[in-house]
Each structure stands twice: as structure tokens, then as C-alpha cells.
Amino acid sequence: MSDRLPVARIVLVVVLLVGAFSVISWRLVFLQLTCHDRYHSEMLSKHSSSEILPARRGSLVDRNGELLASDKPIRDVVVDLKHLTHRPNVLRALAAFEGLSKGEVARRYTEEEQLLKHLDYVAGVLSVSLGLAKEEIYSRFVTTSKNGVVPKAAGEAVLARGLDEEVGEQLAEYFGARKIRGVECRKEMSRHYATPRLGHVIGFVDRKRVGIEGVEGALDSLLGGKNGYRDVSRDGRGDEILAFRGDVVEPRHGHSIRLTIDMRIQEITEDALDVVYADVTPRKAMAVVVRPETGEILAMANRPDFDRSVMKGNFRNHAVEALYEPGSTFKIVAIGGVLDRGLVSLSTRVFCHNGYLREPGLPSPLKDHHPYGELTVATVISKSSNIGTYKLASQLGKDSLCDYIRAFGFGKKTNIELTGELAGTVHPADRWSATSLSRIGMGYEVAVTPVQMVMAMAAVANDGVLLRPRIVAAVHDAAGRDVTGFRPEVISRPISSEAARQLRKALAGVTEEGGTGRKASVEGWSVAGKTGTSKRYDEDKKGYVEGSYVTSFVGYAPRDHPELAVIVVVDDPQGEKRYGGTVAAPVFAEIVGPSLEYLAIRGEIEGRETIVASSRHGTVGNEKSVQNNSR
């Protein structure tokens, strides 16, 4: 009996050991097969993360390489509450702060006291570093419950954004020296704009640096690039475990874009708009400067503008979004059409009924500002006769006139590289009323944008060839290599070269003695163009507003070898003189004169025009003769 007892005990111990190891083995198998994914996810969430490597957004420069917009490295101060409240990190920081060992800190304070004291200490350090109130920072670390103040156990708190990179690096060293874990000076990128001008063309980005308006919005897919990332594993202190560094995907930086804009001409244009906006206090004013032979936009401006620094003001780019009835500037379409068809010549005489015409088919009489008798086709333009234009448009008929309107680019978007562009309104000929031929010929019953109107005039200046307006000159990759270059894109040929030549000759008379646009003339340069004054239609009132007008002037210079085409539109100017020739034409002159001087001094114009030297460009003397290039 006594011999069997030890054996029984041995068997019992073996059974217990086998049972225990079986339970442990079963538990291990269970954890590995059944709970592996859950515990693995928990481990990764605590110790692993994916760190974004931000892509650099492409820069914007003007045609001469002047920087307009670029990305700037910044630091955001972000607190990871999980690591900030991790007990070993708490003990280490408190020990360094109070000059004690970690054991002494553990004996002196309870765990809750350690945590709250540590958070108070960190808030004090950060308040000094960031210039924020200590109480404000501390409130981001704790929450108030019925049990009192309780530390937040997880999450992130962003304490500061947009710090200079150098300041961020100094703060990171400062926090590290004080054993503070869980506070990160995270690398980010911020969009920096070098000029407050050109807001509607450049546009802006949102907080995530996604383009919203202007070129930033229209070409966001090119500018934006793609962020990279790297997988990071951290220990309990929050330090990276280099041996466990995971995948690294480098960021793909965005392309840079060179615009067609010339900042000097842009400044000239904006200054001229500022003056008229202050003088006649209109609802809005717009101006566009284009190179007729290429379609390149050299300047585009609107008033009122917006302040990008506080994101307040007018965000609409009226140059491509504002629809208006163009008035007499639109007469180039009908008169260009009859010249193109060979129905008349510039010397053909048109009886204008002494300024008053009533005939069958016209429910109301047509009137001119002056009682003109017989006018040549050329003087119909220079005097801006409504009756003469109607009689010429009647020779085309509504179907042909409608075709010419569309050939000049009206009624459809120009597809300029900007957001918000509108197509305008051109009704099909079969929907025209009995009065439409007379009204459309002189710029009513159609709605256009300033950029459409200036491109139509540019087509006249460009021997009858309509080009697509361009705001982008070239696209470069992150290494500076050319990705895309843009060449002039022909949209249509609305009129022949000969018709365009005759029309240009007639438009030259507009700015000469007896023409409606004499105030558009520029000393030392020959200019041509067309005035426009139309009654302002109010969409809310569904009718024209008495005494309210949209005034405009669109033209080009020099006459024989056009280098610039410019439109100025002033909507609802206040004061006694509310005509295109008295309000918009002088602004045209203020833009064209200095711009041509600037281009001549840069050597971009070679020709026979005589220019007056300008002290603003550092020149001296009375006059300078240059050679115009007949391109």
C-alpha cells in the first residue's frame, strides 16, 4: 500500500502537468487562430502608425519667371494624448522636472496625481513655447465629468499651425531636452502667395491645400501631386523603433506652371481699374489684356477684388463669369459679316434716316444719338450708328448673322484654364423675334463675357483668326523639365483676312476726331477699337434699370501691327458721363500706353511707332523711336 502511494502521486502530478500544458496550449492555439487579428490590430493601433510624407504643390510663376505661389514647409504642434499619458513617460518627465528619481516620484504621488501634475507641467511648458494661455492648453488635455477632472486617454490635440520650419525644429529639441513625450512638431506644407494681386486668376487652396478657384482650382490635378507615407513602429515612450520601420512610399511632387500673365502689365491694369472704381463707384469693373496673335492673356483684373489673407470680398472672376449685353462693341460682328460676304465696302453709303427710323416689321422706331443722314460703312462704325448697323445686318439676314455670332466664339465657353467660366447666351435664329435683328446687331438680346468680347476683337486684329485664350504658358515637372508647352490654338476663322483688314481700318476712325472713342487714344501710339454703352438689365427686376448702363471699350494697338488687345467693362458707373467713350475708353488708354512702353523697353516690340519715354521704367529723354515687328 505504501509502495503505491508515491506512484499515485507521480501519476497525479503528471496528469496535472499535462492538463495544465494542454490548457495553455489550447489557449495559445485559440489566441493564434481565433483572436490573432483582433490583438494584432490592437498592437498596431498602440505602437504602429502611418506617417504622411506631404507632397509639395507645384509653384506658379508669371511669364518672366516671377514667383506668384509656392509651397512653404511649416510645422504643426500636435499632442498625442495616448503617449502623453503613458505612465513611463509621465514618470520620466516628472522626475526630470522635479529633480527626483522615478521611484521617489512614484512614492510621493498617486498615479492620478502623477498624471494631472504631468499634464499641468506640459501645459506650462507649451504655453511659454507657443505663447498661449496655460489654462487653454490644459483644457485640451482633460475633460470634466461628475467625478471631477479626468485626463483624456487618447486622441490628438492640435495646439498650433503654420509655424516656421526653423521654429518647429527648435521646439522639437526643446521638448526632447525636457523629456516630454507625445508632443510632435509635425511637418506640413502651407501655400504661400507672393503677391496680393492677381487673386481671381491664381485663386486659392483650402486648408488641405486642394485648389478651389482660379488656376489653383482648374489645374489642381497637375499642381497637387500625391502624398507619400512611411509605416512607423514606436515603443512605449513614443520613440520610433528603427529596426521595425515599414514600407516607405516617396511623395510625388506636383508640377509647376508658368502663366502667360506679365506681372508688370497686371499691375498697370489693376492700377487703372482702381482709379475708375474710385471715380465712378460702379457695381463692378473688369479688364483683360491679350496678345492677339497668340491668345495669351497678359493681364486679367476685376473690381471689387478679394483679400486672400482674410478670405473676404468678391470671389467671382467677372472677366469670365459676368454676363452682360455688349452694346455697340458687338457691331463688329454684323459689319464684319457684310464685309466678309462682299455685300459692301467701307465706302458704301448708308442712309441713316436722320437719326429716326420707323418701318414695317419694327414695333418701335430705331434711333441714333445724332441725326445722321448718309454715312459710309466706315463712319457707321466710327459714329456708332444704330440705324446704319441695322440696315447692314439686314443684308445678312438672321440666319447668317447668327452664324457669324457663333463663329466669333459667342454662345460657348472659350475653355480658358480658369474656374467658373460661363458660355453666355445666343439664341438660335429660329427663336428670334421681329425685333431681334435690329437689337442683336447693336448688342442686345445676347449675353457675353468680357473674355469672349476681347477675343472677338483680337480675331479682327489677328487677320480674322479666332484663337483660344490661354492663361498657361508651360507646365514643368518637379525637376524643372518641360512637361507640356502650349501653342496658339485656332478656334475658327469668322471673317476673311481682307474683311478683317477693312474692319481694322474702320475701327481706327473710332479713336480719331469725330469718333466715339477719342479718349482711348494714346500719345505716341496708334490705337483702334469700339465703344459700347448698353442699358443694364436687372435679373431680379426682370427689366432694364432706368439711367443705369454698362459701359465698355474694346480695342487693340498698334493699329497696323497689333500687339495688345484690351477690353474694359465698367458696370453701372455713377455720375453724369455714362458712356463707353467717356468712362471705359480712358481706362483703356491708361492700360495700353504704359503697357506698350514697357514692352518696347523690354525689346518685345520692334516697329515704327513713336513712344514717349516713361520715367517709371527708368528711361530719360523725350521720345524714343522703335521698330515694330509685323508678325
XYZ file of C-alpha atoms in Angstrom:
631
model
C 0.000 0.000 0.000
C 2.810 2.326 0.925
C 4.577 1.468 -2.394
C 1.579 2.516 -4.449
C 1.234 5.978 -2.861
C 4.316 7.566 -4.477
C 3.281 6.145 -7.832
C -0.200 7.620 -7.483
C 1.260 10.968 -6.580
C 3.571 10.875 -9.585
C 0.666 9.995 -11.873
C -1.409 12.808 -10.366
C 1.385 15.358 -10.893
C 1.884 14.163 -14.457
C -1.841 14.403 -15.171
C -1.988 17.898 -13.683
C 1.045 18.983 -15.685
C -0.332 17.514 -18.883
C -3.703 19.142 -18.186
C -2.101 22.495 -17.437
C 0.057 22.396 -20.547
C -2.951 21.254 -22.546
C -4.960 24.237 -21.306
C -2.046 26.574 -22.048
C -1.565 25.004 -25.479
C -5.264 25.241 -26.219
C -5.209 28.897 -25.103
C -2.226 29.621 -27.324
C -3.901 27.944 -30.273
C -7.099 29.842 -29.543
C -5.269 33.170 -29.347
C -3.281 32.493 -32.505
C -6.122 31.198 -34.629
C -9.190 32.924 -33.270
C -8.045 36.193 -31.672
C -4.906 36.876 -33.671
C -6.413 39.553 -35.891
C -8.030 41.428 -33.000
C -4.927 41.509 -30.800
C -2.681 42.234 -33.757
C -4.865 45.222 -34.632
C -4.755 46.465 -31.042
C -0.966 46.180 -31.012
C -0.665 48.047 -34.290
C -3.008 50.788 -33.115
C -0.905 51.298 -29.996
C 2.550 51.053 -31.451
C 2.302 51.410 -35.231
C 1.141 54.233 -37.437
C 1.444 55.508 -40.971
C 3.229 58.846 -41.213
C 2.294 61.030 -44.190
C 5.122 62.402 -46.296
C 3.479 65.529 -47.762
C 3.849 66.216 -51.476
C 4.999 69.655 -52.486
C 2.387 71.522 -54.511
C 3.718 72.942 -57.750
C 4.713 76.598 -57.958
C 3.088 79.276 -60.113
C 5.234 81.875 -61.880
C 4.445 84.612 -64.388
C 5.718 84.611 -67.990
C 9.034 86.118 -66.858
C 9.603 83.653 -64.014
C 8.426 85.907 -61.178
C 7.207 83.704 -58.321
C 3.483 84.007 -57.643
C 2.599 80.995 -55.482
C 4.636 78.246 -53.838
C 4.613 75.728 -51.006
C 6.367 76.581 -47.776
C 7.469 73.943 -45.200
C 5.824 74.540 -41.834
C 5.345 72.700 -38.542
C 2.137 71.969 -36.671
C 2.394 71.296 -32.928
C 0.317 68.156 -32.287
C -0.131 66.361 -28.957
C -0.704 62.587 -28.984
C -2.666 62.099 -25.745
C -2.034 58.359 -25.707
C 1.718 58.844 -25.416
C 1.394 61.952 -23.290
C -0.493 59.970 -20.616
C 1.599 56.787 -20.889
C 2.788 56.156 -17.287
C 6.504 55.557 -18.013
C 6.560 58.808 -19.985
C 4.767 60.584 -17.129
C 7.275 59.337 -14.532
C 10.269 60.225 -16.677
C 9.105 63.794 -17.381
C 8.057 64.470 -13.743
C 11.353 63.123 -12.446
C 13.275 65.443 -14.782
C 11.075 68.406 -13.826
C 11.268 67.919 -10.044
C 14.850 66.635 -9.907
C 13.803 63.322 -8.331
C 14.209 59.688 -9.231
C 11.302 57.895 -10.868
C 10.932 55.768 -7.710
C 10.663 58.835 -5.493
C 8.013 60.326 -7.817
C 6.057 57.044 -7.665
C 6.173 57.010 -3.848
C 5.302 60.704 -3.426
C 2.244 60.849 -5.706
C -0.616 58.561 -6.561
C -0.987 57.572 -10.234
C -3.822 60.070 -10.724
C -1.812 62.838 -9.062
C 1.197 61.984 -11.245
C -0.882 62.228 -14.389
C -2.609 65.523 -13.559
C 0.634 67.071 -12.331
C 2.389 65.978 -15.520
C -0.340 67.437 -17.731
C -0.154 70.700 -15.799
C 3.614 70.740 -16.238
C 3.397 70.066 -20.001
C 0.720 72.755 -20.404
C 3.034 75.230 -18.676
C 5.959 74.376 -20.950
C 3.820 74.626 -24.080
C 2.229 77.929 -23.003
C 5.677 79.529 -22.799
C 6.808 77.968 -26.085
C 3.677 78.788 -28.097
C 2.552 81.996 -26.427
C -0.825 80.525 -25.461
C -2.656 80.613 -22.137
C -1.759 77.668 -19.899
C -5.411 77.152 -18.982
C -6.379 76.941 -22.668
C -3.819 74.210 -23.335
C -4.628 72.284 -20.157
C -8.312 72.184 -21.124
C -7.322 70.313 -24.300
C -5.779 67.516 -22.191
C -8.604 66.859 -19.713
C -12.342 66.502 -19.607
C -14.742 67.328 -16.777
C -17.117 64.660 -15.521
C -19.215 64.090 -12.428
C -16.096 62.559 -10.838
C -14.100 65.749 -11.419
C -11.299 66.443 -13.859
C -10.317 63.334 -15.806
C -7.344 63.130 -18.229
C -8.179 62.294 -21.840
C -6.686 58.905 -22.577
C -6.450 59.076 -26.387
C -6.762 61.276 -29.415
C -4.843 64.210 -30.816
C -4.891 67.904 -29.988
C -3.531 70.419 -32.500
C -2.130 73.331 -30.495
C -0.506 75.432 -33.218
C -0.453 75.511 -37.013
C 1.834 77.066 -39.568
C 4.992 77.608 -37.506
C 8.167 78.327 -39.441
C 10.183 75.187 -40.016
C 13.156 76.531 -38.071
C 10.945 77.406 -35.101
C 9.406 73.932 -35.234
C 12.810 72.249 -35.127
C 13.827 74.353 -32.119
C 10.631 73.414 -30.298
C 11.199 69.720 -31.020
C 14.657 69.942 -29.437
C 13.212 71.898 -26.505
C 10.572 69.235 -25.771
C 13.090 66.435 -26.126
C 15.505 68.034 -23.658
C 12.718 68.192 -21.069
C 11.778 64.519 -21.526
C 8.317 65.436 -22.795
C 6.911 62.622 -24.907
C 3.781 62.746 -27.036
C 4.344 66.291 -28.340
C 5.228 66.321 -32.029
C 6.236 69.199 -34.312
C 4.697 67.590 -37.373
C 5.980 68.500 -40.819
C 3.371 70.057 -43.110
C 3.209 72.296 -46.160
C 1.489 75.671 -46.453
C 0.579 77.634 -49.586
C 2.349 80.973 -49.823
C 1.294 83.735 -52.221
C 3.928 86.282 -53.156
C 1.508 88.997 -54.242
C -1.937 90.191 -53.160
C -2.682 90.986 -56.816
C -3.982 88.566 -59.415
C -6.285 86.910 -56.886
C -9.004 85.853 -59.332
C -6.512 84.334 -61.778
C -4.329 82.493 -59.253
C -7.228 81.543 -56.995
C -6.553 79.794 -53.684
C -6.482 76.438 -51.880
C -8.340 75.113 -48.872
C -6.771 74.009 -45.586
C -5.878 70.656 -47.145
C -4.122 72.519 -49.976
C -6.675 71.463 -52.572
C -7.218 74.072 -55.282
C -10.593 75.811 -55.091
C -10.661 78.708 -57.540
C -8.654 80.177 -60.406
C -5.678 78.312 -61.826
C -5.238 76.597 -58.445
C -8.668 75.015 -58.862
C -8.750 74.472 -62.619
C -5.349 72.725 -62.709
C -5.383 71.133 -59.258
C -4.683 67.670 -60.715
C -1.381 68.964 -62.146
C -0.353 71.157 -59.231
C -1.371 68.910 -56.344
C 0.930 65.902 -56.623
C 0.382 62.891 -54.367
C 1.399 62.422 -50.739
C 3.744 59.597 -49.763
C 3.856 57.736 -46.450
C 6.001 55.538 -44.251
C 4.971 52.911 -41.721
C 6.386 53.666 -38.255
C 6.554 51.489 -35.125
C 7.010 53.194 -31.762
C 7.891 51.937 -28.298
C 6.079 52.845 -25.094
C 7.959 56.128 -24.907
C 6.727 57.135 -28.342
C 10.173 56.803 -29.922
C 10.461 55.208 -33.334
C 11.821 51.642 -33.437
C 14.116 51.910 -36.443
C 14.543 48.164 -36.759
C 10.792 47.796 -37.389
C 10.466 50.623 -39.932
C 7.974 49.530 -42.577
C 7.219 50.477 -46.160
C 8.225 53.911 -47.434
C 6.436 55.432 -50.432
C 8.024 58.700 -51.508
C 5.697 61.622 -52.346
C 5.123 62.624 -55.974
C 5.517 66.368 -56.057
C 3.178 68.483 -58.175
C 4.001 70.118 -61.498
C 4.858 73.802 -61.642
C 3.075 76.127 -64.054
C 4.320 79.188 -65.899
C 1.444 81.536 -66.633
C 1.076 83.838 -69.621
C 0.463 86.711 -67.191
C 3.005 89.537 -67.151
C 3.014 90.984 -63.642
C 4.059 94.454 -64.797
C 1.110 94.667 -67.202
C -1.100 93.163 -64.487
C -0.064 95.948 -62.105
C -0.739 98.590 -64.760
C -4.193 97.083 -65.384
C -5.129 96.851 -61.716
C -3.955 100.405 -61.022
C -6.122 101.712 -63.892
C -9.147 99.808 -62.585
C -8.565 101.154 -59.076
C -8.795 104.713 -60.392
C -12.066 104.258 -62.317
C -13.553 102.189 -59.482
C -12.896 105.056 -57.070
C -14.001 107.775 -59.508
C -17.374 106.440 -60.702
C -18.118 103.838 -57.986
C -19.596 101.182 -60.324
C -21.034 97.858 -59.295
C -18.038 96.197 -60.876
C -15.252 96.792 -63.372
C -13.277 94.287 -65.439
C -10.299 94.424 -67.780
C -8.481 91.801 -69.866
C -5.270 92.228 -71.873
C -4.449 89.647 -74.560
C -1.840 89.137 -77.284
C -3.915 88.840 -80.477
C -1.505 86.642 -82.422
C -1.138 84.005 -79.673
C -4.232 84.267 -77.458
C -2.020 84.714 -74.366
C -3.683 86.583 -71.512
C -1.177 89.130 -70.208
C -3.455 90.609 -67.540
C -6.905 89.999 -66.082
C -8.384 92.044 -63.262
C -11.696 92.685 -61.515
C -13.047 95.199 -59.074
C -14.214 94.605 -56.431
C -11.403 92.230 -55.520
C -10.977 89.924 -52.533
C -8.461 89.795 -49.706
C -6.855 86.359 -49.649
C -5.322 86.928 -46.200
C -8.754 87.043 -44.529
C -10.751 85.385 -47.352
C -13.261 88.205 -47.640
C -14.537 90.129 -50.643
C -15.709 89.286 -54.160
C -14.591 85.791 -55.173
C -16.204 85.831 -58.638
C -13.901 86.312 -61.593
C -16.199 88.659 -63.507
C -13.881 88.624 -66.531
C -15.084 85.069 -67.290
C -18.253 84.852 -65.177
C -20.098 88.154 -65.630
C -22.674 88.158 -68.421
C -23.676 91.478 -69.955
C -25.237 92.842 -73.125
C -22.227 94.263 -75.000
C -23.946 97.112 -76.794
C -22.151 98.758 -79.698
C -18.895 96.825 -79.273
C -20.891 93.924 -80.750
C -21.348 95.820 -84.037
C -18.034 94.386 -85.258
C -19.890 91.077 -85.813
C -22.592 92.335 -88.192
C -20.333 94.779 -90.029
C -17.547 92.212 -90.214
C -20.094 89.826 -91.722
C -21.241 92.112 -94.540
C -17.618 92.966 -95.363
C -16.755 89.241 -95.361
C -19.639 88.471 -97.754
C -18.575 91.307 -100.050
C -22.005 92.896 -99.750
C -20.499 96.322 -99.067
C -17.161 98.122 -98.932
C -16.031 100.771 -96.453
C -17.032 103.489 -98.905
C -20.556 102.160 -99.439
C -23.026 104.800 -98.341
C -25.875 104.033 -95.955
C -28.818 106.366 -95.397
C -29.428 106.661 -91.648
C -32.776 108.465 -91.807
C -31.593 111.497 -89.871
C -31.449 109.518 -86.647
C -35.017 108.132 -86.660
C -36.265 105.036 -88.478
C -39.733 103.525 -88.366
C -40.585 100.786 -90.828
C -42.891 97.745 -91.108
C -41.673 94.847 -89.004
C -40.179 97.113 -86.320
C -42.653 97.511 -83.445
C -40.707 100.516 -82.180
C -38.555 103.049 -84.039
C -34.755 102.903 -84.148
C -32.869 105.994 -83.019
C -29.339 107.341 -83.217
C -27.737 109.767 -80.769
C -27.347 112.267 -83.611
C -29.433 112.919 -86.758
C -27.135 111.321 -89.303
C -28.070 111.393 -92.983
C -25.826 109.406 -95.289
C -22.825 107.677 -93.721
C -20.232 105.418 -95.247
C -19.834 101.961 -93.732
C -16.616 103.223 -92.146
C -18.398 106.115 -90.451
C -21.286 103.882 -89.389
C -18.663 102.275 -87.165
C -16.828 105.407 -86.065
C -20.114 107.237 -85.308
C -21.695 104.049 -83.890
C -24.944 104.434 -85.807
C -27.628 102.003 -84.665
C -29.728 102.596 -87.782
C -26.782 102.109 -90.108
C -25.795 98.881 -88.331
C -29.354 97.558 -88.573
C -29.533 98.222 -92.300
C -26.215 96.443 -92.818
C -27.248 93.495 -90.614
C -30.498 93.223 -92.620
C -28.439 92.448 -95.711
C -27.088 89.370 -93.921
C -30.396 88.108 -92.580
C -30.925 86.435 -89.231
C -29.520 83.003 -90.152
C -26.226 84.360 -91.481
C -25.880 86.857 -88.639
C -26.401 84.056 -86.127
C -23.700 82.006 -87.882
C -21.233 84.905 -87.665
C -22.015 85.409 -83.977
C -21.179 81.799 -83.216
C -18.100 81.861 -85.480
C -16.789 84.773 -83.397
C -16.985 82.495 -80.338
C -20.135 83.765 -78.629
C -22.594 81.388 -77.007
C -19.956 78.864 -75.925
C -17.153 78.707 -73.404
C -13.673 79.712 -74.508
C -12.263 76.893 -72.295
C -9.701 79.168 -70.711
C -7.864 77.428 -67.842
C -9.923 79.070 -65.100
C -12.855 78.048 -62.923
C -16.360 79.459 -63.215
C -16.426 80.406 -66.901
C -19.880 80.903 -68.426
C -20.879 80.310 -72.041
C -23.122 83.340 -72.440
C -26.416 83.404 -74.330
C -27.011 83.326 -78.077
C -30.490 82.153 -79.075
C -30.931 80.074 -82.255
C -32.066 82.133 -85.264
C -35.420 80.331 -85.390
C -36.227 81.773 -81.964
C -35.542 85.389 -82.931
C -38.475 87.799 -82.827
C -39.351 90.510 -85.338
C -37.141 92.992 -83.466
C -34.211 90.636 -82.834
C -32.272 91.517 -85.982
C -32.205 95.197 -85.059
C -31.443 94.595 -81.383
C -28.850 91.829 -81.732
C -26.953 93.769 -84.391
C -26.280 96.518 -81.866
C -25.513 94.221 -78.938
C -28.814 93.467 -77.209
C -30.606 90.112 -76.714
C -27.217 88.434 -76.412
C -25.153 87.898 -73.269
C -21.370 87.716 -73.429
C -18.391 87.674 -71.061
C -15.535 90.196 -71.236
C -13.070 87.473 -72.263
C -15.322 86.427 -75.168
C -15.616 90.041 -76.357
C -11.889 90.749 -76.210
C -11.114 87.519 -78.076
C -13.568 88.543 -80.826
C -11.740 91.874 -81.193
C -8.425 90.020 -81.069
C -9.646 87.923 -84.007
C -10.170 91.120 -86.012
C -6.663 92.254 -85.062
C -5.302 88.781 -85.954
C -6.424 88.869 -89.619
C -9.770 87.231 -88.868
C -8.471 84.198 -86.942
C -10.132 83.437 -83.592
C -7.807 81.820 -81.047
C -8.489 80.122 -77.757
C -7.458 82.382 -74.849
C -4.627 80.899 -72.790
C -3.553 81.586 -69.230
C -0.936 78.774 -69.094
C 2.325 79.109 -70.988
C 4.058 75.875 -69.894
C 3.975 73.040 -67.354
C 7.165 71.761 -65.693
C 7.726 68.676 -63.557
C 9.315 68.743 -60.094
C 12.794 68.576 -61.667
C 12.078 71.606 -63.857
C 11.733 69.668 -67.107
C 9.087 70.748 -69.629
C 6.031 68.508 -69.479
C 3.750 70.480 -71.763
C 4.181 73.557 -73.897
C 1.213 75.393 -75.324
C 0.928 76.812 -78.804
C -1.758 79.057 -80.294
C -4.966 77.080 -80.817
C -7.183 78.174 -83.685
C -10.910 78.004 -82.918
C -12.312 79.375 -86.164
C -11.930 81.981 -88.902
C -15.089 84.095 -88.575
C -14.116 86.533 -91.346
C -11.542 86.620 -94.124
C -8.200 88.359 -93.871
C -9.383 91.069 -96.286
C -12.591 91.680 -94.322
C -10.548 91.922 -91.128
C -8.217 94.439 -92.786
C -11.145 96.633 -93.844
C -12.756 96.354 -90.415
C -9.488 97.393 -88.747
C -9.314 100.429 -90.999
C -12.835 101.420 -89.970
C -12.122 100.823 -86.253
C -9.166 103.197 -86.477
C -11.633 106.032 -87.099
C -13.322 105.398 -83.731
C -10.384 106.910 -81.827
C -9.837 109.818 -84.250
C -11.504 113.214 -84.357
C -15.252 112.734 -84.756
C -15.213 109.144 -83.454
C -16.926 107.970 -80.271
C -13.709 106.672 -78.699
C -11.364 109.664 -78.943
C -10.458 109.326 -75.254
C -8.972 105.901 -75.955
C -6.176 107.498 -77.983
C -2.649 107.207 -76.582
C 0.110 109.744 -77.173
C 2.817 108.219 -79.320
C 0.818 105.143 -80.313
C -1.902 104.453 -82.874
C -4.918 102.606 -81.448
C -8.245 101.329 -82.748
C -11.351 99.934 -81.134
C -15.053 100.263 -80.431
C -17.094 101.884 -77.697
C -20.137 100.287 -76.129
C -22.949 101.625 -73.951
C -25.903 99.377 -73.151
C -28.806 99.644 -70.778
C -28.233 97.460 -67.732
C -30.626 94.549 -67.376
C -31.545 93.594 -63.828
C -32.222 89.876 -63.401
C -34.092 90.401 -60.153
C -36.406 93.054 -61.617
C -36.626 91.286 -64.988
C -36.140 94.500 -66.861
C -33.833 97.386 -67.712
C -32.987 99.878 -64.985
C -33.667 103.476 -65.938
C -30.478 105.563 -66.007
C -28.209 102.542 -65.424
C -25.713 101.444 -68.091
C -22.883 99.027 -68.810
C -20.078 100.967 -70.484
C -17.210 99.361 -72.335
C -14.354 99.839 -74.757
C -12.557 97.066 -76.619
C -9.670 97.689 -78.964
C -6.067 96.969 -79.896
C -2.744 98.705 -80.517
C -0.691 99.472 -82.508
C -3.168 99.656 -85.390
C -1.019 98.199 -88.166
C 0.779 95.547 -86.127
C -1.432 94.758 -83.115
C 0.490 93.658 -80.043
C -2.220 94.091 -77.424
C -5.984 93.726 -77.435
C -7.720 95.144 -74.371
C -11.259 95.266 -73.059
C -12.529 97.448 -70.233
C -16.070 96.975 -68.881
C -17.486 99.306 -66.220
C -20.875 98.178 -64.921
C -23.263 100.912 -63.720
C -20.902 103.902 -63.364
C -22.231 106.796 -61.307
C -22.082 110.389 -62.493
C -23.157 112.446 -65.483
C -20.982 110.895 -68.208
C -22.082 107.269 -68.507
C -20.876 106.257 -71.932
C -18.250 103.835 -73.134
C -16.335 106.683 -74.758
C -16.186 108.756 -71.566
C -15.858 106.060 -68.861
C -14.198 102.949 -70.306
C -12.146 104.451 -73.156
C -9.839 106.493 -70.840
C -9.141 103.357 -68.772
C -8.193 101.564 -72.000
C -5.674 104.348 -72.711
C -4.252 104.132 -69.177
C -3.628 100.409 -69.683
C -2.401 100.405 -73.284
C 0.028 103.350 -73.121
C 2.238 102.183 -70.211
C 1.969 98.534 -71.324
C 3.294 99.294 -74.810
C 6.073 101.431 -73.357
C 7.026 98.568 -71.065
C 7.042 96.013 -73.907
C 9.114 98.339 -76.086
C 11.662 98.875 -73.348
C 11.872 95.102 -72.839
C 12.541 94.771 -76.559
C 9.349 92.803 -77.181
C 8.074 95.315 -79.752
C 10.115 96.248 -82.782
C 8.431 98.673 -85.150
C 7.875 102.198 -86.372
C 5.708 103.513 -83.573
C 6.969 106.527 -81.630
C 6.735 106.132 -77.881
C 7.074 108.635 -75.111
C 9.792 107.661 -72.664
C 8.476 106.878 -69.210
C 10.367 107.722 -66.045
C 8.594 104.887 -64.210
C 10.719 102.432 -66.202
C 13.925 104.363 -65.556
C 14.137 105.937 -69.023
C 15.081 109.511 -69.800
C 14.587 111.797 -72.771
C 11.544 112.983 -74.664
C 10.846 110.367 -77.317
C 12.123 107.044 -78.473
C 11.697 105.529 -81.908
C 11.370 101.766 -82.081
C 10.818 99.310 -84.925
C 7.519 97.422 -84.936
C 7.675 93.766 -85.889
C 4.972 92.989 -88.490
C 4.369 89.484 -87.246
